[in-house]
PDB file of C-alpha atoms in Angstrom:
ATOM      1  CA  UNK A  19     -63.656  34.422 111.185  1.00 54.00           C
ATOM      2  CA  UNK A  20     -66.874  35.378 109.406  1.00 45.00           C
ATOM      3  CA  UNK A  21     -68.709  32.433 110.972  1.00 46.00           C
ATOM      4  CA  UNK A  22     -67.645  33.583 114.413  1.00 45.00           C
ATOM      5  CA  UNK A  23     -68.701  37.142 113.597  1.00 49.00           C
ATOM      6  CA  UNK A  24     -72.095  35.914 112.419  1.00 50.00           C
ATOM      7  CA  UNK A  25     -72.436  33.823 115.575  1.00 62.00           C
ATOM      8  CA  UNK A  26     -71.825  36.818 117.799  1.00 57.00           C
ATOM      9  CA  UNK A  27     -74.115  38.987 115.696  1.00 57.00           C
ATOM     10  CA  UNK A  28     -76.921  36.459 115.727  1.00 61.00           C
ATOM     11  CA  UNK A  29     -76.561  35.953 119.455  1.00 54.00           C
ATOM     12  CA  UNK A  30     -76.817  39.704 119.942  1.00 53.00           C
ATOM     13  CA  UNK A  31     -79.876  39.839 117.706  1.00 55.00           C
ATOM     14  CA  UNK A  32     -81.520  37.139 119.821  1.00 51.00           C
ATOM     15  CA  UNK A  33     -80.660  39.060 122.995  1.00 49.00           C
ATOM     16  CA  UNK A  34     -81.960  42.266 121.473  1.00 50.00           C
ATOM     17  CA  UNK A  35     -85.215  40.591 120.432  1.00 50.00           C
ATOM     18  CA  UNK A  36     -85.645  39.222 123.953  1.00 45.00           C
ATOM     19  CA  UNK A  37     -84.934  42.691 125.351  1.00 45.00           C
ATOM     20  CA  UNK A  38     -87.643  44.187 123.128  1.00 47.00           C
ATOM     21  CA  UNK A  39     -90.220  41.496 123.871  1.00 44.00           C
ATOM     22  CA  UNK A  40     -89.642  41.148 127.613  1.00 43.00           C
ATOM     23  CA  UNK A  41     -88.553  44.371 129.263  1.00 49.00           C
ATOM     24  CA  UNK A  42     -87.185  43.604 132.723  1.00 58.00           C
ATOM     25  CA  UNK A  43     -89.583  44.501 135.541  1.00 71.00           C
ATOM     26  CA  UNK A  44     -88.119  47.272 137.635  1.00 81.00           C
ATOM     27  CA  UNK A  45     -88.465  46.332 141.334  1.00 80.00           C
ATOM     28  CA  UNK A  46     -88.919  50.024 142.217  1.00 82.00           C
ATOM     29  CA  UNK A  47     -91.902  50.564 139.916  1.00 87.00           C
ATOM     30  CA  UNK A  48     -95.603  49.760 140.297  1.00 86.00           C
ATOM     31  CA  UNK A  49     -95.322  48.276 143.781  1.00 83.00           C
ATOM     32  CA  UNK A  50     -97.022  48.571 147.159  1.00 90.00           C
ATOM     33  CA  UNK A  51     -95.075  49.014 150.370  1.00 85.00           C
ATOM     34  CA  UNK A  52     -95.241  46.421 153.115  1.00 83.00           C
ATOM     35  CA  UNK A  53     -97.352  48.381 155.603  1.00 73.00           C
ATOM     36  CA  UNK A  54    -100.480  48.081 157.703  1.00 78.00           C
ATOM     37  CA  UNK A  55    -103.301  48.449 155.161  1.00 73.00           C
ATOM     38  CA  UNK A  56    -101.583  48.085 151.774  1.00 76.00           C
ATOM     39  CA  UNK A  57    -102.457  45.403 149.249  1.00 82.00           C
ATOM     40  CA  UNK A  58     -99.597  43.061 148.321  1.00 81.00           C
ATOM     41  CA  UNK A  59     -99.591  44.379 144.767  1.00 89.00           C
ATOM     42  CA  UNK A  60    -101.352  47.215 142.953  1.00 83.00           C
ATOM     43  CA  UNK A  61    -104.389  46.683 140.757  1.00 86.00           C
ATOM     44  CA  UNK A  62    -107.690  48.218 139.698  1.00 88.00           C
ATOM     45  CA  UNK A  63    -110.403  48.937 142.241  1.00 85.00           C
ATOM     46  CA  UNK A  64    -114.008  49.304 141.080  1.00 81.00           C
ATOM     47  CA  UNK A  65    -114.648  52.196 143.403  1.00 82.00           C
ATOM     48  CA  UNK A  66    -112.427  54.289 145.664  1.00 81.00           C
ATOM     49  CA  UNK A  67    -113.961  56.884 147.949  1.00 79.00           C
ATOM     50  CA  UNK A  68    -113.983  60.592 147.098  1.00 87.00           C
ATOM     51  CA  UNK A  69    -110.439  62.030 147.258  1.00 90.00           C
ATOM     52  CA  UNK A  70    -108.817  58.614 146.780  1.00 88.00           C
ATOM     53  CA  UNK A  71    -110.713  58.095 143.495  1.00 88.00           C
ATOM     54  CA  UNK A  72    -107.832  59.254 141.219  1.00 91.00           C
ATOM     55  CA  UNK A  73    -106.014  55.984 142.007  1.00 90.00           C
ATOM     56  CA  UNK A  74    -108.905  53.617 141.233  1.00 89.00           C
ATOM     57  CA  UNK A  75    -107.398  52.267 137.971  1.00 90.00           C
ATOM     58  CA  UNK A  76    -104.263  51.068 139.755  1.00 91.00           C
ATOM     59  CA  UNK A  77    -104.230  51.252 143.542  1.00 87.00           C
ATOM     60  CA  UNK A  78    -102.455  49.838 146.587  1.00 89.00           C
ATOM     61  CA  UNK A  79    -105.520  50.569 148.751  1.00 89.00           C
ATOM     62  CA  UNK A  80    -108.890  48.848 149.005  1.00 89.00           C
ATOM     63  CA  UNK A  81    -112.254  50.615 148.819  1.00 86.00           C
ATOM     64  CA  UNK A  82    -112.630  50.191 152.590  1.00 84.00           C
ATOM     65  CA  UNK A  83    -109.240  51.837 153.264  1.00 84.00           C
ATOM     66  CA  UNK A  84    -110.158  54.729 150.963  1.00 80.00           C
ATOM     67  CA  UNK A  85    -113.419  55.240 152.854  1.00 82.00           C
ATOM     68  CA  UNK A  86    -111.727  55.142 156.274  1.00 85.00           C
ATOM     69  CA  UNK A  87    -109.191  57.737 155.083  1.00 82.00           C
ATOM     70  CA  UNK A  88    -111.983  60.337 155.036  1.00 81.00           C
ATOM     71  CA  UNK A  89    -113.258  59.828 158.598  1.00 80.00           C
ATOM     72  CA  UNK A  90    -112.477  62.171 161.477  1.00 73.00           C
ATOM     73  CA  UNK A  91    -111.827  59.240 163.780  1.00 68.00           C
ATOM     74  CA  UNK A  92    -110.516  56.726 161.293  1.00 66.00           C
ATOM     75  CA  UNK A  93    -110.066  53.047 162.064  1.00 66.00           C
ATOM     76  CA  UNK A  94    -106.873  53.082 159.978  1.00 68.00           C
ATOM     77  CA  UNK A  95    -104.686  54.388 162.816  1.00 74.00           C
ATOM     78  CA  UNK A  96    -107.175  55.768 165.393  1.00 78.00           C
ATOM     79  CA  UNK A  97    -105.697  59.158 164.580  1.00 85.00           C
ATOM     80  CA  UNK A  98    -107.610  62.263 165.625  1.00 86.00           C
ATOM     81  CA  UNK A  99    -107.129  65.315 163.391  1.00 88.00           C
ATOM     82  CA  UNK A 100    -109.011  67.464 165.915  1.00 90.00           C
ATOM     83  CA  UNK A 101    -106.496  67.171 168.761  1.00 88.00           C
ATOM     84  CA  UNK A 102    -106.371  70.971 169.207  1.00 92.00           C
ATOM     85  CA  UNK A 103    -109.919  71.812 168.253  1.00 90.00           C
ATOM     86  CA  UNK A 104    -111.794  71.282 165.013  1.00 91.00           C
ATOM     87  CA  UNK A 105    -109.560  71.133 161.946  1.00 90.00           C
ATOM     88  CA  UNK A 106    -111.094  73.317 159.182  1.00 92.00           C
ATOM     89  CA  UNK A 107    -112.319  71.398 156.099  1.00 92.00           C
ATOM     90  CA  UNK A 108    -109.977  73.289 153.732  1.00 94.00           C
ATOM     91  CA  UNK A 109    -107.023  72.054 155.820  1.00 94.00           C
ATOM     92  CA  UNK A 110    -108.350  68.559 156.419  1.00 92.00           C
ATOM     93  CA  UNK A 111    -108.706  67.854 152.707  1.00 93.00           C
ATOM     94  CA  UNK A 112    -104.907  68.035 152.363  1.00 94.00           C
ATOM     95  CA  UNK A 113    -104.446  65.485 155.135  1.00 91.00           C
ATOM     96  CA  UNK A 114    -107.024  63.229 153.481  1.00 91.00           C
ATOM     97  CA  UNK A 115    -105.206  63.606 150.155  1.00 92.00           C
ATOM     98  CA  UNK A 116    -101.891  62.879 151.866  1.00 91.00           C
ATOM     99  CA  UNK A 117    -103.441  59.708 153.343  1.00 91.00           C
ATOM    100  CA  UNK A 118    -104.820  58.683 149.933  1.00 91.00           C
ATOM    101  CA  UNK A 119    -101.398  59.148 148.308  1.00 92.00           C
ATOM    102  CA  UNK A 120     -99.718  57.123 151.052  1.00 89.00           C
ATOM    103  CA  UNK A 121    -102.264  54.284 151.087  1.00 89.00           C
ATOM    104  CA  UNK A 122    -103.153  54.107 147.377  1.00 90.00           C
ATOM    105  CA  UNK A 123    -100.187  55.155 145.245  1.00 91.00           C
ATOM    106  CA  UNK A 124     -98.236  52.416 143.426  1.00 92.00           C
ATOM    107  CA  UNK A 125     -95.620  55.032 142.417  1.00 93.00           C
ATOM    108  CA  UNK A 126     -93.667  55.509 145.647  1.00 92.00           C
ATOM    109  CA  UNK A 127     -91.217  52.637 145.105  1.00 87.00           C
ATOM    110  CA  UNK A 128     -88.042  54.731 144.715  1.00 88.00           C
ATOM    111  CA  UNK A 129     -88.600  56.144 148.231  1.00 89.00           C
ATOM    112  CA  UNK A 130     -89.626  53.013 150.131  1.00 84.00           C
ATOM    113  CA  UNK A 131     -87.386  52.490 153.147  1.00 84.00           C
ATOM    114  CA  UNK A 132     -87.244  49.964 155.970  1.00 84.00           C
ATOM    115  CA  UNK A 133     -89.347  50.844 159.026  1.00 76.00           C
ATOM    116  CA  UNK A 134     -88.729  49.618 162.564  1.00 73.00           C
ATOM    117  CA  UNK A 135     -92.251  50.056 163.900  1.00 72.00           C
ATOM    118  CA  UNK A 136     -94.596  47.326 165.102  1.00 69.00           C
ATOM    119  CA  UNK A 137     -97.317  48.188 162.570  1.00 68.00           C
ATOM    120  CA  UNK A 138     -95.367  48.355 159.328  1.00 73.00           C
ATOM    121  CA  UNK A 139     -92.166  46.978 157.841  1.00 84.00           C
ATOM    122  CA  UNK A 140     -91.715  49.712 155.254  1.00 84.00           C
ATOM    123  CA  UNK A 141     -92.274  53.461 155.026  1.00 82.00           C
ATOM    124  CA  UNK A 142     -91.590  56.270 152.550  1.00 86.00           C
ATOM    125  CA  UNK A 143     -88.652  58.647 152.981  1.00 88.00           C
ATOM    126  CA  UNK A 144     -87.866  61.927 151.178  1.00 92.00           C
ATOM    127  CA  UNK A 145     -90.606  61.710 148.525  1.00 93.00           C
ATOM    128  CA  UNK A 146     -90.038  64.891 146.437  1.00 94.00           C
ATOM    129  CA  UNK A 147     -93.342  66.729 146.752  1.00 95.00           C
ATOM    130  CA  UNK A 148     -94.315  69.328 144.143  1.00 95.00           C
ATOM    131  CA  UNK A 149     -93.919  72.937 145.270  1.00 95.00           C
ATOM    132  CA  UNK A 150     -97.619  73.773 144.735  1.00 95.00           C
ATOM    133  CA  UNK A 151     -98.853  70.737 146.691  1.00 95.00           C
ATOM    134  CA  UNK A 152     -96.722  71.612 149.678  1.00 96.00           C
ATOM    135  CA  UNK A 153     -97.439  75.345 149.610  1.00 96.00           C
ATOM    136  CA  UNK A 154    -101.203  74.950 149.212  1.00 96.00           C
ATOM    137  CA  UNK A 155    -101.218  72.472 152.100  1.00 95.00           C
ATOM    138  CA  UNK A 156     -99.432  74.992 154.314  1.00 96.00           C
ATOM    139  CA  UNK A 157    -101.574  77.927 153.135  1.00 96.00           C
ATOM    140  CA  UNK A 158    -104.844  76.102 153.859  1.00 95.00           C
ATOM    141  CA  UNK A 159    -103.674  74.899 157.286  1.00 94.00           C
ATOM    142  CA  UNK A 160    -101.654  77.840 158.580  1.00 92.00           C
ATOM    143  CA  UNK A 161    -104.467  79.091 160.844  1.00 91.00           C
ATOM    144  CA  UNK A 162    -105.197  75.693 162.382  1.00 93.00           C
ATOM    145  CA  UNK A 163    -103.580  74.845 165.716  1.00 94.00           C
ATOM    146  CA  UNK A 164    -101.490  71.867 166.795  1.00 94.00           C
ATOM    147  CA  UNK A 165     -99.316  70.901 169.735  1.00 93.00           C
ATOM    148  CA  UNK A 166     -96.693  68.856 167.859  1.00 92.00           C
ATOM    149  CA  UNK A 167     -94.198  69.235 165.038  1.00 93.00           C
ATOM    150  CA  UNK A 168     -93.818  65.491 164.340  1.00 93.00           C
ATOM    151  CA  UNK A 169     -97.173  63.705 164.179  1.00 91.00           C
ATOM    152  CA  UNK A 170     -95.628  60.255 163.830  1.00 85.00           C
ATOM    153  CA  UNK A 171     -94.602  59.896 167.464  1.00 89.00           C
ATOM    154  CA  UNK A 172     -94.745  61.291 170.971  1.00 90.00           C
ATOM    155  CA  UNK A 173     -98.523  61.450 171.419  1.00 91.00           C
ATOM    156  CA  UNK A 174    -100.428  60.468 174.539  1.00 91.00           C
ATOM    157  CA  UNK A 175    -102.289  57.301 173.481  1.00 89.00           C
ATOM    158  CA  UNK A 176    -103.725  56.501 176.956  1.00 90.00           C
ATOM    159  CA  UNK A 177    -107.310  56.830 175.717  1.00 87.00           C
ATOM    160  CA  UNK A 178    -106.709  54.779 172.550  1.00 86.00           C
ATOM    161  CA  UNK A 179    -106.483  57.816 170.294  1.00 85.00           C
ATOM    162  CA  UNK A 180    -103.796  60.483 170.003  1.00 88.00           C
ATOM    163  CA  UNK A 181    -103.965  63.356 172.438  1.00 91.00           C
ATOM    164  CA  UNK A 182    -101.482  66.155 173.013  1.00 93.00           C
ATOM    165  CA  UNK A 183     -98.659  65.096 175.324  1.00 92.00           C
ATOM    166  CA  UNK A 184     -98.846  66.420 178.868  1.00 91.00           C
ATOM    167  CA  UNK A 185     -97.504  69.962 179.131  1.00 89.00           C
ATOM    168  CA  UNK A 186     -97.601  70.703 175.391  1.00 91.00           C
ATOM    169  CA  UNK A 187     -99.403  73.801 174.120  1.00 94.00           C
ATOM    170  CA  UNK A 188    -101.688  74.168 171.124  1.00 95.00           C
ATOM    171  CA  UNK A 189    -100.125  76.767 168.823  1.00 94.00           C
ATOM    172  CA  UNK A 190    -100.947  78.027 165.315  1.00 94.00           C
ATOM    173  CA  UNK A 191     -99.588  75.912 162.471  1.00 92.00           C
ATOM    174  CA  UNK A 192     -97.678  78.940 161.216  1.00 93.00           C
ATOM    175  CA  UNK A 193     -95.700  79.001 164.518  1.00 95.00           C
ATOM    176  CA  UNK A 194     -95.066  75.244 164.623  1.00 94.00           C
ATOM    177  CA  UNK A 195     -94.281  75.164 160.887  1.00 94.00           C
ATOM    178  CA  UNK A 196     -92.981  78.638 159.874  1.00 96.00           C
ATOM    179  CA  UNK A 197     -92.585  77.653 156.186  1.00 96.00           C
ATOM    180  CA  UNK A 198     -94.238  75.148 153.815  1.00 95.00           C
ATOM    181  CA  UNK A 199     -90.952  73.222 153.813  1.00 96.00           C
ATOM    182  CA  UNK A 200     -91.209  72.734 157.602  1.00 95.00           C
ATOM    183  CA  UNK A 201     -94.712  71.311 157.350  1.00 94.00           C
ATOM    184  CA  UNK A 202     -94.019  68.904 154.493  1.00 94.00           C
ATOM    185  CA  UNK A 203     -90.726  67.586 155.822  1.00 94.00           C
ATOM    186  CA  UNK A 204     -91.277  67.499 159.581  1.00 94.00           C
ATOM    187  CA  UNK A 205     -94.885  66.448 160.114  1.00 92.00           C
ATOM    188  CA  UNK A 206     -94.326  62.816 159.037  1.00 90.00           C
ATOM    189  CA  UNK A 207     -90.638  62.326 159.942  1.00 88.00           C
ATOM    190  CA  UNK A 208     -89.212  63.293 156.541  1.00 87.00           C
ATOM    191  CA  UNK A 209     -91.622  61.150 154.530  1.00 91.00           C
ATOM    192  CA  UNK A 210     -91.762  64.100 152.124  1.00 93.00           C
ATOM    193  CA  UNK A 211     -89.119  66.462 150.809  1.00 95.00           C
ATOM    194  CA  UNK A 212     -89.990  70.004 149.769  1.00 95.00           C
ATOM    195  CA  UNK A 213     -88.895  70.774 146.214  1.00 94.00           C
ATOM    196  CA  UNK A 214     -88.996  73.788 143.913  1.00 95.00           C
ATOM    197  CA  UNK A 215     -90.176  71.500 141.107  1.00 94.00           C
ATOM    198  CA  UNK A 216     -93.622  72.221 139.667  1.00 94.00           C
ATOM    199  CA  UNK A 217     -96.605  70.000 138.941  1.00 92.00           C
ATOM    200  CA  UNK A 218     -96.310  68.483 135.491  1.00 91.00           C
ATOM    201  CA  UNK A 219     -92.501  68.728 135.472  1.00 92.00           C
ATOM    202  CA  UNK A 220     -92.046  64.969 135.753  1.00 92.00           C
ATOM    203  CA  UNK A 221     -89.650  65.617 138.639  1.00 94.00           C
ATOM    204  CA  UNK A 222     -91.977  65.740 141.663  1.00 95.00           C
ATOM    205  CA  UNK A 223     -94.790  63.673 143.141  1.00 93.00           C
ATOM    206  CA  UNK A 224     -98.255  65.230 143.064  1.00 94.00           C
ATOM    207  CA  UNK A 225    -100.705  64.620 145.902  1.00 91.00           C
ATOM    208  CA  UNK A 226    -103.396  66.238 143.760  1.00 86.00           C
ATOM    209  CA  UNK A 227    -104.018  65.314 140.109  1.00 89.00           C
ATOM    210  CA  UNK A 228    -106.807  64.933 137.580  1.00 90.00           C
ATOM    211  CA  UNK A 229    -107.132  61.227 136.716  1.00 87.00           C
ATOM    212  CA  UNK A 230    -108.657  62.150 133.334  1.00 88.00           C
ATOM    213  CA  UNK A 231    -105.160  63.331 132.364  1.00 89.00           C
ATOM    214  CA  UNK A 232    -103.557  60.096 133.590  1.00 90.00           C
ATOM    215  CA  UNK A 233    -101.441  59.641 136.715  1.00 93.00           C
ATOM    216  CA  UNK A 234     -98.477  62.070 136.472  1.00 93.00           C
ATOM    217  CA  UNK A 235     -96.565  60.196 139.179  1.00 93.00           C
ATOM    218  CA  UNK A 236     -95.881  57.186 136.939  1.00 93.00           C
ATOM    219  CA  UNK A 237     -93.259  59.058 134.910  1.00 93.00           C
ATOM    220  CA  UNK A 238     -91.817  60.650 138.079  1.00 94.00           C
ATOM    221  CA  UNK A 239     -91.265  57.222 139.653  1.00 91.00           C
ATOM    222  CA  UNK A 240     -89.557  56.028 136.453  1.00 93.00           C
ATOM    223  CA  UNK A 241     -87.219  59.016 136.466  1.00 91.00           C
ATOM    224  CA  UNK A 242     -86.180  58.551 140.092  1.00 90.00           C
ATOM    225  CA  UNK A 243     -85.879  54.778 139.738  1.00 88.00           C
ATOM    226  CA  UNK A 244     -83.448  55.452 136.886  1.00 88.00           C
ATOM    227  CA  UNK A 245     -81.608  58.044 139.021  1.00 84.00           C
ATOM    228  CA  UNK A 246     -81.385  55.617 141.911  1.00 82.00           C
ATOM    229  CA  UNK A 247     -79.917  52.880 139.746  1.00 80.00           C
ATOM    230  CA  UNK A 248     -77.495  55.324 138.115  1.00 80.00           C
ATOM    231  CA  UNK A 249     -76.253  56.860 141.349  1.00 70.00           C
ATOM    232  CA  UNK A 250     -76.782  55.275 144.779  1.00 60.00           C
ATOM    233  CA  UNK A 251     -76.009  58.594 146.461  1.00 62.00           C
ATOM    234  CA  UNK A 252     -78.717  60.582 144.638  1.00 47.00           C
ATOM    235  CA  UNK A 253     -81.017  60.770 147.670  1.00 49.00           C
ATOM    236  CA  UNK A 254     -78.459  62.783 149.602  1.00 54.00           C
ATOM    237  CA  UNK A 255     -78.773  65.692 147.177  1.00 49.00           C
ATOM    238  CA  UNK A 256     -80.974  68.552 148.305  1.00 39.00           C
ATOM    239  CA  UNK A 257     -82.719  68.868 144.948  1.00 46.00           C
ATOM    240  CA  UNK A 258     -82.489  66.480 142.018  1.00 46.00           C
ATOM    241  CA  UNK A 259     -80.649  67.475 138.872  1.00 44.00           C
ATOM    242  CA  UNK A 260     -83.059  68.456 136.151  1.00 42.00           C
ATOM    243  CA  UNK A 261     -80.600  69.190 133.383  1.00 41.00           C
ATOM    244  CA  UNK A 262     -79.744  65.598 132.526  1.00 41.00           C
ATOM    245  CA  UNK A 263     -81.929  64.044 129.878  1.00 41.00           C
ATOM    246  CA  UNK A 264     -83.289  60.669 130.869  1.00 40.00           C
ATOM    247  CA  UNK A 265     -82.644  58.131 128.165  1.00 43.00           C
ATOM    248  CA  UNK A 266     -81.345  54.633 127.713  1.00 48.00           C
ATOM    249  CA  UNK A 267     -79.077  53.876 124.769  1.00 50.00           C
ATOM    250  CA  UNK A 268     -81.179  54.944 121.758  1.00 53.00           C
ATOM    251  CA  UNK A 269     -82.425  52.217 119.418  1.00 54.00           C
ATOM    252  CA  UNK A 270     -80.582  53.616 116.369  1.00 56.00           C
ATOM    253  CA  UNK A 271     -77.289  53.278 118.260  1.00 52.00           C
ATOM    254  CA  UNK A 272     -78.099  49.699 119.270  1.00 53.00           C
ATOM    255  CA  UNK A 273     -79.030  48.815 115.700  1.00 56.00           C
ATOM    256  CA  UNK A 274     -75.821  50.353 114.386  1.00 57.00           C
ATOM    257  CA  UNK A 275     -73.797  48.359 116.895  1.00 56.00           C
ATOM    258  CA  UNK A 276     -75.516  45.188 115.759  1.00 57.00           C
ATOM    259  CA  UNK A 277     -74.936  45.962 112.078  1.00 61.00           C
ATOM    260  CA  UNK A 278     -71.255  46.542 112.752  1.00 53.00           C
ATOM    261  CA  UNK A 279     -70.972  43.251 114.652  1.00 55.00           C
ATOM    262  CA  UNK A 280     -72.953  41.274 112.090  1.00 54.00           C
ATOM    263  CA  UNK A 281     -70.917  42.745 109.236  1.00 58.00           C
TER     264      UNK A 281
END
């Protein structure tokens, strides 16, 4: 009986050692989506342009993509920000930052979804955006004008770049998107989800961050990857639970279990 007990205990110790040495790679973490300009896997870039620079230590975008993201008439998607007149710089910087997050971030894995478009096989869906990021975006753009609520589709592409569809009117952002939530959720077909979570909470993705403090989205992706594995239906909730502590089985408990088995 003791020999059997020792055998089980030793086997568990071996498994535990393997678990400590080789943590399993989570398929939702540190990945790039399968889309038009993304690298196949994230890695350091010597130099990323201007607003994309925070991702340079570990990026899904190349230096060229980061540079194109800042152009008015970018070669990335031939998309024209100035379809209803000149977009003010304070507004445009949010769209550039949004593009940098989309192209460069390796922390969007929990929200990658299949896409049925000709130019990409994957997209992001319901990324929980921090309250401040969404509200500042809306505040800085509310006086700009646009003719469309969803910028993903429905444009007139006859000239090779997006123009307002025939019969549409240019209206102030604040009419097209009455609230920050409307802007963040509708403009890119629910790529983002408005949350009441704050920057630094570990519960929402930041478009804006100081790279000197590290990338705050790493821990957010880990939390939601854990949530997704724990509960397949978590995405259907309006706002994520914040009262549940995120933890695997603590080491002391595992060690106690092993001691009991070995004894």
